[in-house]
Short mmCIF file of C-alpha atoms in Angstrom, two decimals:
data_model
loop_
_atom_site.label_atom_id
_atom_site.label_comp_id
_atom_site.label_asym_id
_atom_site.label_seq_id
_atom_site.Cartn_x
_atom_site.Cartn_y
_atom_site.Cartn_z
CA MET Z 1 -15.35 18.98 -19.58
CA SER Z 2 -12.02 17.84 -18.97
CA PHE Z 3 -9.94 16.03 -15.84
CA GLU Z 4 -8.49 19.18 -14.89
CA SER Z 5 -11.70 21.29 -14.62
CA ASP Z 6 -13.83 18.15 -13.17
CA THR Z 7 -11.42 17.69 -9.97
CA GLN Z 8 -10.88 21.49 -9.06
CA VAL Z 9 -10.84 22.06 -5.28
CA SER Z 10 -11.70 25.47 -3.70
CA PRO Z 11 -10.55 26.78 -0.37
CA ALA Z 12 -13.88 26.75 1.89
CA GLU Z 13 -14.41 29.58 4.31
CA ALA Z 14 -14.90 26.95 7.72
CA GLY Z 15 -11.50 25.36 6.58
CA GLY Z 16 -10.73 22.31 4.32
CA TYR Z 17 -11.65 22.35 0.70
CA ASP Z 18 -15.10 22.58 -1.32
CA ALA Z 19 -15.24 20.18 -4.28
CA VAL Z 20 -17.80 18.87 -6.84
CA ILE Z 21 -18.53 15.24 -7.82
CA HIS Z 22 -19.09 15.88 -11.75
CA ASP Z 23 -21.73 13.90 -13.64
CA GLY Z 24 -20.63 11.84 -16.00
CA TRP Z 25 -17.48 10.30 -14.18
CA ASP Z 26 -19.42 7.20 -12.98
CA ILE Z 27 -19.59 3.48 -13.34
CA GLY Z 28 -23.06 2.39 -13.16
CA GLY Z 29 -24.03 5.75 -11.02
CA ASN Z 30 -21.02 5.73 -9.01
CA ALA Z 31 -18.04 7.89 -9.17
CA ASN Z 32 -14.75 6.29 -10.07
CA GLY Z 33 -12.57 5.39 -7.23
CA GLY Z 34 -9.95 6.86 -9.07
CA TYR Z 35 -11.28 10.17 -9.83
CA LEU Z 36 -12.50 10.72 -6.20
CA LEU Z 37 -9.39 10.14 -4.97
CA ALA Z 38 -7.38 12.60 -7.52
CA MET Z 39 -9.92 15.11 -6.17
CA ALA Z 40 -9.11 14.76 -2.59
CA VAL Z 41 -5.38 14.01 -3.27
CA ARG Z 42 -5.70 17.54 -5.17
CA ALA Z 43 -7.03 19.11 -2.02
CA MET Z 44 -4.23 17.74 0.04
CA LEU Z 45 -1.65 18.43 -2.22
CA ALA Z 46 -2.65 22.25 -1.35
CA ALA Z 47 -2.87 21.95 2.03
CA SER Z 48 0.58 20.45 2.11
CA GLU Z 49 2.23 23.44 -0.03
CA ARG Z 50 4.08 20.73 -2.01
CA ASP Z 51 4.34 19.92 -5.29
CA ASP Z 52 3.57 16.46 -5.73
CA PRO Z 53 2.22 13.68 -3.78
CA LEU Z 54 4.49 10.74 -2.86
CA THR Z 55 2.57 8.22 -1.35
CA VAL Z 56 -1.33 8.59 -0.77
CA THR Z 57 -3.55 6.16 0.88
CA ALA Z 58 -7.66 6.00 0.70
CA HIS Z 59 -9.79 3.98 2.45
CA TYR Z 60 -13.52 4.01 0.73
CA LEU Z 61 -16.25 4.16 3.00
CA ARG Z 62 -19.56 4.85 0.67
CA PRO Z 63 -20.13 5.22 -2.88
CA GLY Z 64 -19.98 8.85 -4.34
CA ARG Z 65 -22.51 10.50 -6.39
CA PRO Z 66 -22.78 13.72 -8.35
CA GLY Z 67 -23.28 16.81 -6.09
CA PRO Z 68 -21.27 18.80 -3.86
CA ALA Z 69 -18.48 17.33 -2.15
CA HIS Z 70 -15.89 18.34 1.01
CA VAL Z 71 -12.65 17.51 1.86
CA ASP Z 72 -11.55 18.36 5.47
CA THR Z 73 -7.80 18.26 5.65
CA GLU Z 74 -5.33 18.34 8.41
CA VAL Z 75 -1.21 18.80 8.33
CA VAL Z 76 0.12 16.04 10.46
CA LYS Z 77 3.54 17.05 10.33
CA ALA Z 78 5.25 19.78 8.24
CA GLY Z 79 8.95 18.53 7.74
CA LYS Z 80 12.03 19.39 5.92
CA SER Z 81 11.82 17.71 2.76
CA PHE Z 82 8.19 16.05 3.21
CA THR Z 83 4.40 17.20 4.91
CA THR Z 84 1.82 14.60 5.90
CA VAL Z 85 -1.58 15.23 5.64
CA ARG Z 86 -4.74 13.21 6.25
CA ALA Z 87 -8.14 13.87 5.20
CA ALA Z 88 -11.71 12.99 4.99
CA MET Z 89 -13.75 13.68 1.95
CA ALA Z 90 -17.60 13.66 2.22
CA GLY Z 91 -20.60 13.91 0.35
CA SER Z 92 -23.47 16.27 0.10
CA ASP Z 93 -25.22 15.07 2.74
CA GLY Z 94 -22.10 15.16 4.86
CA ARG Z 95 -21.49 11.22 5.20
CA LEU Z 96 -17.73 10.20 4.74
CA LEU Z 97 -16.67 8.94 1.16
CA MET Z 98 -13.22 8.19 1.90
CA SER Z 99 -10.65 8.39 4.84
CA LEU Z 100 -7.27 9.52 3.10
CA LEU Z 101 -3.49 9.76 4.61
CA GLY Z 102 -0.70 11.13 2.42
CA THR Z 103 2.89 12.11 2.35
CA PHE Z 104 3.78 14.84 -0.11
CA GLY Z 105 7.14 16.31 -1.36
CA GLY Z 106 9.06 16.46 -4.34
CA HIS Z 107 10.47 14.20 -7.20
CA ASP Z 108 14.17 16.31 -6.70
CA LEU Z 109 15.93 14.08 -4.83
CA ASP Z 110 18.99 12.25 -6.22
CA GLY Z 111 20.06 8.76 -5.47
CA PRO Z 112 21.32 5.30 -6.90
CA GLU Z 113 19.32 4.01 -9.77
CA PHE Z 114 18.15 0.23 -9.75
CA VAL Z 115 15.29 -0.99 -12.34
CA ASP Z 116 13.93 -4.49 -12.56
CA GLY Z 117 11.15 -4.49 -15.08
CA ALA Z 118 10.18 -2.91 -18.07
CA PRO Z 119 6.75 -1.54 -19.33
CA PRO Z 120 4.28 -3.86 -20.55
CA GLU Z 121 4.58 -4.85 -24.10
CA LEU Z 122 1.99 -3.44 -26.06
CA PRO Z 123 0.99 -2.71 -29.67
CA GLY Z 124 0.93 1.05 -30.52
CA PHE Z 125 -1.71 3.18 -28.76
CA GLU Z 126 -2.91 4.10 -32.14
CA GLU Z 127 -3.72 0.52 -33.17
CA CYS Z 128 -5.24 -0.82 -29.97
CA ALA Z 129 -9.33 0.16 -29.78
CA ARG Z 130 -10.50 2.45 -26.89
CA MET Z 131 -12.74 0.58 -24.61
CA ARG Z 132 -16.28 2.08 -24.81
CA PRO Z 133 -19.52 1.36 -22.42
CA THR Z 134 -21.88 -0.65 -23.77
CA GLY Z 135 -25.31 -1.04 -23.15
CA ASP Z 136 -25.27 -3.93 -20.83
CA PHE Z 137 -22.45 -2.06 -18.76
CA PRO Z 138 -23.39 1.80 -18.69
CA SER Z 139 -20.43 4.15 -17.52
CA GLY Z 140 -19.97 7.84 -18.19
CA PHE Z 141 -16.37 7.22 -17.08
CA GLY Z 142 -15.48 5.35 -20.14
CA ASP Z 143 -16.09 8.60 -21.85
CA ARG Z 144 -13.61 10.47 -19.46
CA VAL Z 145 -10.67 8.31 -19.86
CA ASP Z 146 -9.08 6.84 -22.91
CA THR Z 147 -8.22 3.03 -22.05
CA ARG Z 148 -7.10 0.90 -24.40
CA PHE Z 149 -6.38 -2.89 -24.68
CA ALA Z 150 -3.80 -5.26 -26.35
CA PRO Z 151 -6.53 -6.93 -28.83
CA ASP Z 152 -5.79 -10.28 -27.28
CA GLU Z 153 -6.05 -9.08 -23.64
CA GLY Z 154 -9.00 -11.51 -22.36
CA PHE Z 155 -12.45 -10.98 -21.20
CA MET Z 156 -12.88 -7.82 -23.57
CA SER Z 157 -12.99 -10.15 -26.72
CA GLY Z 158 -15.43 -12.57 -24.66
CA VAL Z 159 -12.61 -15.34 -23.71
CA LYS Z 160 -11.21 -15.08 -20.05
CA SER Z 161 -7.32 -15.16 -20.37
CA GLY Z 162 -7.18 -17.36 -17.02
CA LYS Z 163 -4.22 -14.92 -16.22
CA GLY Z 164 -4.23 -12.40 -13.44
CA ARG Z 165 -2.82 -10.08 -15.70
CA LEU Z 166 -4.55 -7.00 -17.83
CA SER Z 167 -2.54 -4.33 -19.46
CA GLY Z 168 -3.03 -1.31 -21.67
CA TRP Z 169 -2.79 2.28 -22.77
CA PHE Z 170 -4.13 5.29 -20.21
CA THR Z 171 -4.87 9.10 -21.05
CA PHE Z 172 -7.24 11.65 -21.34
CA PRO Z 173 -9.21 11.84 -24.20
CA GLU Z 174 -8.73 15.88 -24.12
CA LEU Z 175 -4.87 15.44 -23.99
CA ASP Z 176 -3.06 15.74 -27.36
CA SER Z 177 0.06 13.08 -27.49
CA GLU Z 178 2.44 15.66 -26.78
CA ALA Z 179 0.66 16.57 -23.10
CA ALA Z 180 2.08 15.11 -20.06
CA ILE Z 181 -0.29 13.72 -17.53
CA ASP Z 182 0.10 14.81 -14.05
CA PRO Z 183 0.61 12.90 -10.79
CA LEU Z 184 -3.14 13.66 -9.92
CA GLY Z 185 -3.97 11.82 -13.48
CA LEU Z 186 -1.69 9.07 -12.35
CA MET Z 187 -4.44 8.58 -9.34
CA VAL Z 188 -6.98 7.79 -12.21
CA ALA Z 189 -5.09 5.55 -14.12
CA THR Z 190 -4.10 2.91 -11.11
CA ASP Z 191 -8.12 2.58 -10.91
CA ALA Z 192 -9.22 3.06 -14.45
CA PHE Z 193 -9.37 -0.73 -15.79
CA PRO Z 194 -11.57 -3.37 -15.16
CA PRO Z 195 -10.96 -5.51 -12.37
CA VAL Z 196 -7.99 -8.08 -13.07
CA VAL Z 197 -10.24 -10.63 -11.75
CA PHE Z 198 -12.99 -10.44 -14.60
CA ASN Z 199 -10.00 -12.28 -16.56
CA LEU Z 200 -10.19 -15.04 -14.02
CA ASP Z 201 -12.20 -18.27 -14.01
CA VAL Z 202 -13.61 -17.39 -10.55
CA PRO Z 203 -17.02 -15.71 -10.16
CA ALA Z 204 -16.81 -12.29 -9.33
CA ALA Z 205 -19.54 -9.36 -10.25
CA TRP Z 206 -18.07 -6.56 -8.59
CA VAL Z 207 -15.53 -5.97 -6.98
CA PRO Z 208 -15.49 -2.90 -4.43
CA THR Z 209 -12.09 -1.51 -3.25
CA VAL Z 210 -11.63 -1.25 0.44
CA GLU Z 211 -8.49 0.48 0.40
CA LEU Z 212 -5.87 1.69 -2.38
CA THR Z 213 -2.25 2.75 -2.01
CA VAL Z 214 -0.81 5.04 -4.65
CA HIS Z 215 3.35 5.69 -4.76
CA VAL Z 216 4.12 8.20 -7.19
CA ARG Z 217 7.41 7.56 -8.08
CA ALA Z 218 7.99 10.40 -11.03
CA ARG Z 219 6.47 13.09 -12.91
CA PRO Z 220 5.16 11.42 -16.00
CA ALA Z 221 7.15 12.49 -19.28
CA PRO Z 222 4.35 13.71 -22.19
CA GLY Z 223 2.41 10.97 -23.64
CA PRO Z 224 -0.10 8.15 -23.00
CA LEU Z 225 0.78 5.69 -20.14
CA ARG Z 226 1.49 2.23 -20.30
CA CYS Z 227 -0.29 0.21 -17.67
CA LEU Z 228 -0.07 -3.49 -16.22
CA PHE Z 229 -2.60 -4.55 -13.61
CA THR Z 230 -2.11 -8.01 -11.57
CA THR Z 231 -3.88 -9.81 -9.31
CA ARG Z 232 -1.97 -13.30 -7.66
CA PHE Z 233 -4.35 -13.70 -4.75
CA VAL Z 234 -8.09 -14.10 -4.55
CA THR Z 235 -8.49 -15.86 -0.91
CA GLY Z 236 -11.16 -15.34 1.81
CA GLY Z 237 -13.51 -12.84 -0.21
CA PHE Z 238 -10.90 -10.45 -0.74
CA LEU Z 239 -8.27 -9.84 -3.70
CA GLU Z 240 -4.97 -7.58 -4.14
CA GLU Z 241 -4.75 -5.79 -7.26
CA GLU Z 242 -1.46 -4.32 -7.99
CA SER Z 243 -0.47 -1.76 -11.02
CA GLU Z 244 2.52 -0.43 -12.67
CA VAL Z 245 2.58 2.69 -14.65
CA TRP Z 246 5.05 3.54 -17.32
CA ASP Z 247 5.23 7.01 -18.73
CA GLY Z 248 6.48 7.59 -22.58
CA ALA Z 249 10.01 7.87 -21.67
CA GLY Z 250 9.85 4.06 -20.37
CA ARG Z 251 9.99 4.83 -16.71
CA MET Z 252 7.97 3.47 -14.04
CA VAL Z 253 5.85 6.35 -12.73
CA ALA Z 254 3.62 4.95 -10.06
CA GLN Z 255 2.86 1.65 -8.56
CA SER Z 256 -0.43 0.91 -6.81
CA ARG Z 257 -1.79 -1.71 -4.63
CA GLN Z 258 -5.40 -2.07 -3.66
CA LEU Z 259 -7.33 -4.63 -1.40
CA ALA Z 260 -10.80 -5.34 -2.58
CA LEU Z 261 -13.46 -7.44 -1.65
CA VAL Z 262 -14.42 -10.02 -4.10
CA PRO Z 263 -18.12 -10.90 -3.07
CA ARG Z 264 -19.51 -14.32 -4.52
CA ALA Z 265 -21.12 -13.79 -7.50
CA MET Q 1 9.75 -10.14 27.98
CA SER Q 2 8.10 -10.95 24.49
CA PHE Q 3 6.24 -9.46 21.79
CA GLU Q 4 2.92 -9.87 23.40
CA SER Q 5 4.15 -8.26 26.65
CA ASP Q 6 5.86 -5.79 25.20
CA THR Q 7 3.48 -4.09 22.94
CA GLN Q 8 0.56 -4.29 25.41
CA VAL Q 9 -1.91 -0.63 25.32
CA SER Q 10 -4.43 0.46 27.79
CA PRO Q 11 -7.03 2.61 27.44
CA ALA Q 12 -6.31 6.21 28.66
CA GLU Q 13 -8.46 8.12 30.85
CA ALA Q 14 -8.01 11.26 28.52
CA GLY Q 15 -9.08 8.91 25.38
CA GLY Q 16 -6.63 6.69 23.41
CA TYR Q 17 -4.19 4.40 24.56
CA ASP Q 18 -1.27 4.55 26.82
CA ALA Q 19 1.69 2.58 25.68
CA VAL Q 20 5.58 1.79 26.66
CA ILE Q 21 8.12 1.77 23.58
CA HIS Q 22 10.28 -1.29 25.65
CA ASP Q 23 13.92 -0.70 25.53
CA GLY Q 24 15.42 -3.84 23.29
CA TRP Q 25 13.21 -3.48 20.10
CA ASP Q 26 15.63 -0.90 18.58
CA ILE Q 27 18.06 -1.16 15.72
CA GLY Q 28 20.89 1.41 16.38
CA GLY Q 29 18.83 3.15 19.07
CA ASN Q 30 15.31 3.64 17.21
CA ALA Q 31 12.70 1.21 17.79
CA ASN Q 32 11.70 -1.30 14.83
CA GLY Q 33 9.10 0.08 12.77
CA GLY Q 34 7.20 -3.14 12.97
CA TYR Q 35 7.55 -3.31 16.57
CA LEU Q 36 5.42 0.45 16.55
CA LEU Q 37 3.15 -0.67 13.97
CA ALA Q 38 1.94 -3.66 15.89
CA MET Q 39 2.05 -1.60 19.04
CA ALA Q 40 -0.43 1.09 17.29
CA VAL Q 41 -2.16 -1.21 15.52
CA ARG Q 42 -2.99 -3.40 19.04
CA ALA Q 43 -4.56 -0.10 20.01
CA MET Q 44 -6.88 0.80 16.90
CA LEU Q 45 -7.69 -2.74 16.86
CA ALA Q 46 -9.16 -1.90 20.43
CA ALA Q 47 -11.05 1.05 19.29
CA SER Q 48 -12.26 -0.82 16.07
CA GLU Q 49 -14.14 -3.81 18.23
CA ARG Q 50 -13.45 -5.82 15.50
CA ASP Q 51 -11.21 -9.06 15.20
CA ASP Q 52 -8.15 -8.24 13.26
CA PRO Q 53 -6.89 -5.25 11.13
CA LEU Q 54 -7.37 -6.22 7.53
CA THR Q 55 -5.48 -3.44 5.70
CA VAL Q 56 -3.22 -0.72 7.63
CA THR Q 57 -0.85 2.15 6.31
CA ALA Q 58 1.45 3.66 8.73
CA HIS Q 59 3.43 7.10 7.70
CA TYR Q 60 6.71 7.25 9.86
CA LEU Q 61 7.45 10.98 10.95
CA ARG Q 62 9.93 10.43 13.55
CA PRO Q 63 12.29 7.81 15.10
CA GLY Q 64 10.82 6.11 18.36
CA ARG Q 65 12.90 5.81 21.31
CA PRO Q 66 12.51 3.83 24.35
CA GLY Q 67 9.63 5.24 27.02
CA PRO Q 68 5.96 5.88 27.40
CA ALA Q 69 3.91 6.68 24.17
CA HIS Q 70 0.38 7.31 23.35
CA VAL Q 71 -1.73 6.43 20.55
CA ASP Q 72 -4.78 8.57 19.60
CA THR Q 73 -7.37 6.76 18.14
CA GLU Q 74 -10.69 7.68 16.13
CA VAL Q 75 -13.39 5.66 14.48
CA VAL Q 76 -13.93 7.24 11.05
CA LYS Q 77 -16.89 4.78 10.06
CA ALA Q 78 -18.14 1.74 11.86
CA GLY Q 79 -20.04 -0.30 9.16
CA LYS Q 80 -21.86 -3.21 9.09
CA SER Q 81 -18.82 -5.53 8.10
CA PHE Q 82 -15.70 -3.04 9.04
CA THR Q 83 -14.72 -0.72 11.21
CA THR Q 84 -11.96 2.17 9.48
CA VAL Q 85 -9.78 3.69 11.99
CA ARG Q 86 -7.19 6.47 12.07
CA ALA Q 87 -5.01 7.33 14.65
CA ALA Q 88 -1.58 9.01 15.49
CA MET Q 89 1.27 7.71 17.94
CA ALA Q 90 3.11 10.35 19.56
CA GLY Q 91 6.31 9.62 22.04
CA SER Q 92 7.04 10.91 25.81
CA ASP Q 93 7.33 14.39 24.29
CA GLY Q 94 4.35 14.20 22.82
CA ARG Q 95 5.90 14.61 19.37
CA LEU Q 96 4.36 12.15 16.66
CA LEU Q 97 5.95 9.22 15.73
CA MET Q 98 3.68 7.89 13.15
CA SER Q 99 0.16 8.55 11.40
CA LEU Q 100 -1.78 5.89 10.73
CA LEU Q 101 -5.41 4.40 8.90
CA GLY Q 102 -6.51 1.07 8.87
CA THR Q 103 -9.79 -0.96 8.32
CA PHE Q 104 -10.46 -3.92 10.49
CA GLY Q 105 -13.00 -6.72 10.15
CA GLY Q 106 -13.00 -10.45 10.40
CA HIS Q 107 -11.34 -13.26 8.41
CA ASP Q 108 -14.35 -14.84 8.12
CA LEU Q 109 -15.56 -14.02 4.74
CA ASP Q 110 -16.23 -16.85 1.78
CA GLY Q 111 -15.27 -15.97 -1.72
CA PRO Q 112 -13.98 -17.75 -4.68
CA GLU Q 113 -10.37 -19.17 -4.66
CA PHE Q 114 -7.02 -18.55 -6.69
CA VAL Q 115 -3.36 -18.41 -6.06
CA ASP Q 116 -0.92 -17.25 -8.12
CA GLY Q 117 2.52 -18.10 -6.22
CA ALA Q 118 3.89 -20.39 -3.74
CA PRO Q 119 6.19 -19.92 -0.34
CA PRO Q 120 9.62 -19.24 -0.88
CA GLU Q 121 11.66 -22.38 -1.13
CA LEU Q 122 13.45 -22.33 2.24
CA PRO Q 123 15.59 -24.75 3.84
CA GLY Q 124 14.10 -25.96 7.00
CA PHE Q 125 13.82 -23.27 9.97
CA GLU Q 126 16.43 -25.67 12.10
CA GLU Q 127 18.72 -25.84 9.20
CA CYS Q 128 18.98 -22.00 8.86
CA ALA Q 129 21.29 -19.70 11.37
CA ARG Q 130 19.62 -17.29 13.35
CA MET Q 131 20.68 -14.19 12.40
CA ARG Q 132 22.43 -12.40 15.20
CA PRO Q 133 23.42 -8.73 15.78
CA THR Q 134 26.89 -8.03 15.36
CA GLY Q 135 29.42 -5.43 17.07
CA ASP Q 136 29.02 -3.46 13.95
CA PHE Q 137 25.69 -3.36 14.21
CA PRO Q 138 24.49 -3.23 17.55
CA SER Q 139 20.39 -4.36 17.85
CA GLY Q 140 18.54 -5.11 20.49
CA PHE Q 141 15.67 -5.91 17.99
CA GLY Q 142 18.04 -9.02 16.71
CA ASP Q 143 17.14 -10.62 20.17
CA ARG Q 144 13.36 -10.14 19.86
CA VAL Q 145 12.33 -11.58 16.89
CA ASP Q 146 14.07 -15.01 15.67
CA THR Q 147 14.78 -14.47 12.06
CA ARG Q 148 16.66 -16.88 9.77
CA PHE Q 149 17.97 -16.68 6.16
CA ALA Q 150 18.85 -19.26 3.56
CA PRO Q 151 22.83 -19.63 3.85
CA ASP Q 152 23.00 -18.46 0.30
CA GLU Q 153 21.03 -15.55 0.71
CA GLY Q 154 23.37 -12.73 -0.11
CA PHE Q 155 24.92 -9.92 1.68
CA MET Q 156 24.84 -11.31 4.86
CA SER Q 157 27.83 -14.26 4.03
CA GLY Q 158 29.45 -11.45 2.43
CA VAL Q 159 28.46 -11.11 -0.74
CA LYS Q 160 25.50 -9.21 -2.41
CA SER Q 161 23.68 -11.19 -4.64
CA GLY Q 162 23.23 -8.28 -6.95
CA LYS Q 163 19.18 -9.52 -7.22
CA GLY Q 164 16.31 -7.53 -5.21
CA ARG Q 165 15.17 -10.50 -3.16
CA LEU Q 166 15.52 -11.86 0.00
CA SER Q 167 13.90 -14.71 2.00
CA GLY Q 168 13.64 -16.28 5.34
CA TRP Q 169 12.03 -17.62 7.97
CA PHE Q 170 10.62 -15.45 10.69
CA THR Q 171 9.06 -16.32 14.57
CA PHE Q 172 9.56 -14.73 17.77
CA PRO Q 173 12.00 -16.61 20.49
CA GLU Q 174 9.42 -16.74 23.16
CA LEU Q 175 6.89 -19.13 20.79
CA ASP Q 176 7.25 -22.61 20.39
CA SER Q 177 7.06 -24.56 16.99
CA GLU Q 178 3.48 -25.30 17.58
CA ALA Q 179 2.30 -21.63 18.47
CA ALA Q 180 0.70 -19.21 15.82
CA ILE Q 181 1.76 -15.82 15.20
CA ASP Q 182 -1.12 -13.24 15.41
CA PRO Q 183 -1.87 -10.66 13.14
CA LEU Q 184 -0.38 -8.09 14.89
CA GLY Q 185 2.54 -10.29 15.09
CA LEU Q 186 2.70 -10.06 11.09
CA MET Q 187 2.90 -6.39 11.47
CA VAL Q 188 6.61 -7.21 12.83
CA ALA Q 189 7.35 -9.69 10.19
CA THR Q 190 6.91 -7.54 7.19
CA ASP Q 191 9.52 -4.83 8.66
CA ALA Q 192 11.88 -7.31 10.50
CA PHE Q 193 14.50 -8.53 7.97
CA PRO Q 194 17.37 -6.10 6.92
CA PRO Q 195 16.66 -3.75 3.84
CA VAL Q 196 16.57 -5.80 0.37
CA VAL Q 197 18.55 -3.02 -1.30
CA PHE Q 198 21.94 -4.31 0.94
CA ASN Q 199 21.72 -7.01 -2.24
CA LEU Q 200 21.98 -4.83 -4.70
CA ASP Q 201 25.05 -3.18 -6.32
CA VAL Q 202 23.86 0.34 -4.98
CA PRO Q 203 25.42 2.58 -2.20
CA ALA Q 204 22.70 2.57 0.79
CA ALA Q 205 23.42 3.14 4.11
CA TRP Q 206 20.26 3.53 5.84
CA VAL Q 207 16.59 2.94 4.30
CA PRO Q 208 14.02 4.81 6.40
CA THR Q 209 10.74 4.07 5.72
CA VAL Q 210 8.47 6.60 4.57
CA GLU Q 211 5.22 4.81 4.52
CA LEU Q 212 4.41 0.92 4.99
CA THR Q 213 0.77 -0.39 3.90
CA VAL Q 214 -0.02 -4.16 5.29
CA HIS Q 215 -2.70 -6.41 4.34
CA VAL Q 216 -3.66 -9.37 6.37
CA ARG Q 217 -5.10 -12.11 4.42
CA ALA Q 218 -5.30 -14.66 7.08
CA ARG Q 219 -4.74 -15.25 10.35
CA PRO Q 220 -1.74 -17.51 10.51
CA ALA Q 221 -1.65 -21.32 10.98
CA PRO Q 222 1.10 -22.33 13.70
CA GLY Q 223 4.74 -22.43 13.15
CA PRO Q 224 7.05 -19.93 12.00
CA LEU Q 225 6.48 -17.63 9.12
CA ARG Q 226 8.40 -17.84 5.63
CA CYS Q 227 8.73 -14.38 4.26
CA LEU Q 228 9.95 -13.21 1.08
CA PHE Q 229 11.13 -9.59 0.36
CA THR Q 230 11.82 -8.06 -3.12
CA THR Q 231 12.84 -4.69 -4.41
CA ARG Q 232 12.29 -3.87 -7.91
CA PHE Q 233 12.86 0.14 -8.21
CA VAL Q 234 15.36 2.20 -6.87
CA THR Q 235 14.68 5.35 -8.51
CA GLY Q 236 14.72 9.00 -7.63
CA GLY Q 237 15.60 8.77 -4.14
CA PHE Q 238 13.20 6.44 -3.36
CA LEU Q 239 12.56 2.67 -3.20
CA GLU Q 240 9.24 0.05 -2.68
CA GLU Q 241 10.12 -2.93 -0.57
CA GLU Q 242 7.46 -5.80 -0.77
CA SER Q 243 7.00 -8.52 1.26
CA GLU Q 244 4.93 -11.87 1.23
CA VAL Q 245 4.21 -13.86 4.20
CA TRP Q 246 3.43 -17.31 4.33
CA ASP Q 247 2.03 -19.73 6.85
CA GLY Q 248 2.79 -23.08 8.40
CA ALA Q 249 -0.20 -24.11 6.54
CA GLY Q 250 1.41 -23.32 2.95
CA ARG Q 251 -1.10 -19.60 2.86
CA MET Q 252 -0.09 -16.46 1.67
CA VAL Q 253 -1.17 -14.33 4.89
CA ALA Q 254 0.21 -10.89 4.50
CA GLN Q 255 1.30 -8.74 2.03
CA SER Q 256 3.36 -5.73 2.33
CA ARG Q 257 4.48 -2.69 0.48
CA GLN Q 258 6.68 0.26 1.66
CA LEU Q 259 7.79 3.38 0.44
CA ALA Q 260 11.61 4.11 1.75
CA LEU Q 261 14.22 6.91 0.93
CA VAL Q 262 17.53 5.61 -0.10
CA PRO Q 263 19.77 8.62 0.13
CA ARG Q 264 22.96 8.77 -1.59
CA ALA Q 265 25.65 6.53 1.14
#
């Protein structure tokens, strides 16, 4: 039972890839969106015959439940440097869970460098308490990932910060501190934390993702990841949530933005 | 000759939508990416039978040249509130220019409000000079849109600001000051300005878009739009460029993020 084993896919005879939505990756019964994304992107990556995802977009259509799943993949264009793939993931009843589009390639390009930003300031990984599911909010997912917040990070301590910001550490519990999280693991990192909107003084009970786009900017160096999540606009029944993910070498390795619904509580 | 007329699509007998990439929307011979996006999204919107695009992602596969084009559309899911559509736009030779995925719906939802931000501070629309194509950089596109920068906005005045930031006004020249830009026009606004990276002290000659995602957060109120573009990470041969678009009523109406290549000059 690990992220690696629970996101495996295998080529199906009739085309596409067979997968299994494993039990235990759920939040309140529905599989975590980043977990489903990682599995679908593993299939797309295989279809692309490239090294890494560069940019992937998923539109979430229905909640995923444990059981067999299938990822249909179609190479849209195989170019010199990049391959673009579209995909659809279906559950055991054949109904679509996600529709996806991604471009794959390698992180071996060269070019000018400019960085305006820094990893979020956090107490050390060992100094932050691991977030654990509570009886109020049962979640297998909380056991599959190791997410840790700064002690004063707001609503988890019972007080909303009022700021559209949340930061913390991310890794998988089965990894030792010298192991590197791969680009598929980044898919999970970008959707593994509680919604930032829970830190705001607005009534929001659940925040279903409509669309999530992840840019992978580099393969992470070894060690847990420092993640920063922000929400700046809650308007008209929607919000955006962004993430920045920084690796153990202090490099920004992934950015994401999602559009989510924020139904009146 | 207007944005409206030059982005029309018509249902094709064999399915999908026929379109024409009109002459005059090019930058150095290739059709502007936002113009192509608007045309493809008009077809997707028609296929969705909804009011508005909510979130649309385009992967750019090849440059678009003037001539007939075709947009294949496929409704992935028609739900209660949203319809998800995938699409592919091909040029006159049948080769794909873009692959797209979008979710469509309406902006009639209600919910809590939180806004952390404000429109970029700009001199009045009339006080800013309209950017015009020069002999060095021939561009029909510069005549099809009306983009205006603050006088001190950096590289256009000959001095790079060194900051990953650019802001200015956007409208279409055929619109009077009381006309509202529609959500399809927002697609153009998010990709109508010169690359922010031109303001940075890094060698970058051209910046082809790999992927562009646009969130439409509201229908714009009448008047020109205030746009802010930022780039924070130029790394490993890629950069991201983001936009925030604000309407005449001071509301944030669209956000975009693109992943682009930044080949060594």
